[in-house]
């Protein structure tokens, strides 16, 4: 496990999410939910849809391609016609104004 700075705290406003590419080709979606930051793999496990281009309601991201609903706090699938594997989530922390993720 290594700590990686993903973005500045101010880059992801309250109630929003954004995708960030980090080392090793990983792309993460970072969501700011009640000023706590959550990190999850940014591509949908169904057909690789770009989750950060979907919508965020509470902790639920709806994939823009076929509507799968994911809970970013757990990586779990909340609603979809098919069973899908969990999305990978990552521990996050705020350090010196940066959002840091354990990868
Ligand atoms: S790619 Fe996300 S629901 Fe199909």
Coordinates of C-alpha atoms and ligand atoms in Angstrom, one line a residue:
X1 CA 0.0 0.0 0.0
X2 CA 1.2 3.5 -0.8
X3 CA -0.3 6.9 -0.2
X4 CA -0.9 8.9 -3.3
X5 CA -2.0 12.5 -3.5
X6 CA -5.0 12.5 -5.9
X7 CA -6.1 16.1 -5.9
X8 CA -6.6 19.2 -3.7
X9 CA -9.5 19.1 -1.3
X10 CA -10.9 22.2 -3.1
X11 CA -10.9 20.4 -6.4
X12 CA -14.0 18.4 -5.5
X13 CA -16.8 20.6 -4.1
X14 CA -19.3 19.4 -1.6
X15 CA -21.9 17.0 -3.2
X16 CA -19.9 16.6 -6.4
X17 CA -17.5 14.0 -7.9
X18 CA -14.6 14.1 -10.4
X19 CA -12.3 11.6 -12.0
X20 CA -8.6 11.7 -11.6
X21 CA -5.9 9.7 -13.3
X22 CA -3.2 8.6 -10.9
X23 CA -0.1 6.4 -11.3
X24 CA -0.2 2.9 -12.6
X25 CA -2.9 3.8 -15.1
X26 CA -5.5 3.9 -12.4
X27 CA -8.4 6.3 -12.7
X28 CA -10.4 7.1 -9.6
X29 CA -13.6 8.9 -9.0
X30 CA -13.4 11.1 -5.9
X31 CA -16.7 12.2 -4.3
X32 CA -17.2 14.8 -1.6
X33 CA -20.0 13.6 0.6
X34 CA -20.7 15.8 3.6
X35 CA -17.0 17.0 3.4
X36 CA -15.8 13.4 3.6
X37 CA -14.0 12.1 0.6
X38 CA -14.5 8.7 -1.0
X39 CA -12.5 7.0 -3.8
X40 CA -13.6 4.3 -6.2
X41 CA -12.5 2.9 -9.5
X42 CA -13.8 5.3 -12.1
X43 CA -14.9 2.8 -14.7
X44 CA -18.1 0.9 -14.4
X45 CA -17.8 -2.9 -13.9
X46 CA -20.6 -3.5 -16.5
X47 CA -19.0 -2.1 -19.7
X48 CA -16.4 0.4 -18.5
X49 CA -18.7 3.4 -18.5
X50 CA -17.1 6.6 -17.1
X51 CA -18.8 6.8 -13.7
X52 CA -17.7 10.4 -13.0
X53 CA -19.8 11.5 -16.0
X54 CA -22.9 10.1 -14.4
X55 CA -24.8 11.6 -11.5
X56 CA -24.2 11.6 -7.8
X57 CA -27.1 11.6 -5.3
X58 CA -26.0 11.2 -1.7
X59 CA -23.5 8.4 -2.0
X60 CA -25.0 6.8 -5.1
X61 CA -23.4 7.2 -8.5
X62 CA -25.5 6.4 -11.5
X63 CA -23.5 5.2 -14.5
X64 CA -24.2 7.4 -17.6
X65 CA -24.2 4.5 -20.0
X66 CA -26.8 1.9 -18.8
X67 CA -27.8 3.3 -15.4
X68 CA -26.1 0.9 -12.9
X69 CA -26.2 2.5 -9.4
X70 CA -23.2 2.2 -7.2
X71 CA -22.6 3.2 -3.6
X72 CA -19.2 4.9 -3.6
X73 CA -18.8 4.4 0.2
X74 CA -18.8 0.6 -0.3
X75 CA -18.2 -0.1 -4.0
X76 CA -21.5 -2.1 -3.9
X77 CA -24.0 -2.3 -6.7
X78 CA -27.3 -0.9 -5.5
X79 CA -29.5 -1.3 -8.5
X80 CA -29.1 -2.9 -11.9
X81 CA -30.6 -5.7 -14.0
X82 CA -27.5 -7.9 -13.7
X83 CA -25.2 -8.9 -10.9
X84 CA -21.8 -7.2 -11.1
X85 CA -18.7 -7.5 -9.1
X86 CA -17.9 -4.9 -6.4
X87 CA -16.1 -1.8 -7.6
X88 CA -12.7 -1.3 -5.9
X89 CA -12.8 1.4 -3.3
X90 CA -9.8 3.0 -1.5
X91 CA -9.2 4.5 1.9
X92 CA -8.9 8.2 1.7
X93 CA -7.7 11.0 4.0
X94 CA -7.2 14.7 3.8
X95 CA -3.6 15.8 4.5
X96 CA -2.4 19.4 4.2
X97 CA -5.4 20.3 2.0
X98 CA -4.8 17.3 -0.3
X99 CA -7.0 14.2 -0.8
X100 CA -4.7 11.2 -0.3
X101 CA -5.6 7.7 -1.3
X102 CA -4.1 4.4 -0.2
X103 CA -3.4 2.3 -3.4
Ligands
LIG1 S1 -21.3 0.6 -18.4 FE1 -22.2 1.3 -16.5 S2 -24.2 0.5 -16.5 FE2 -23.3 -0.2 -18.4

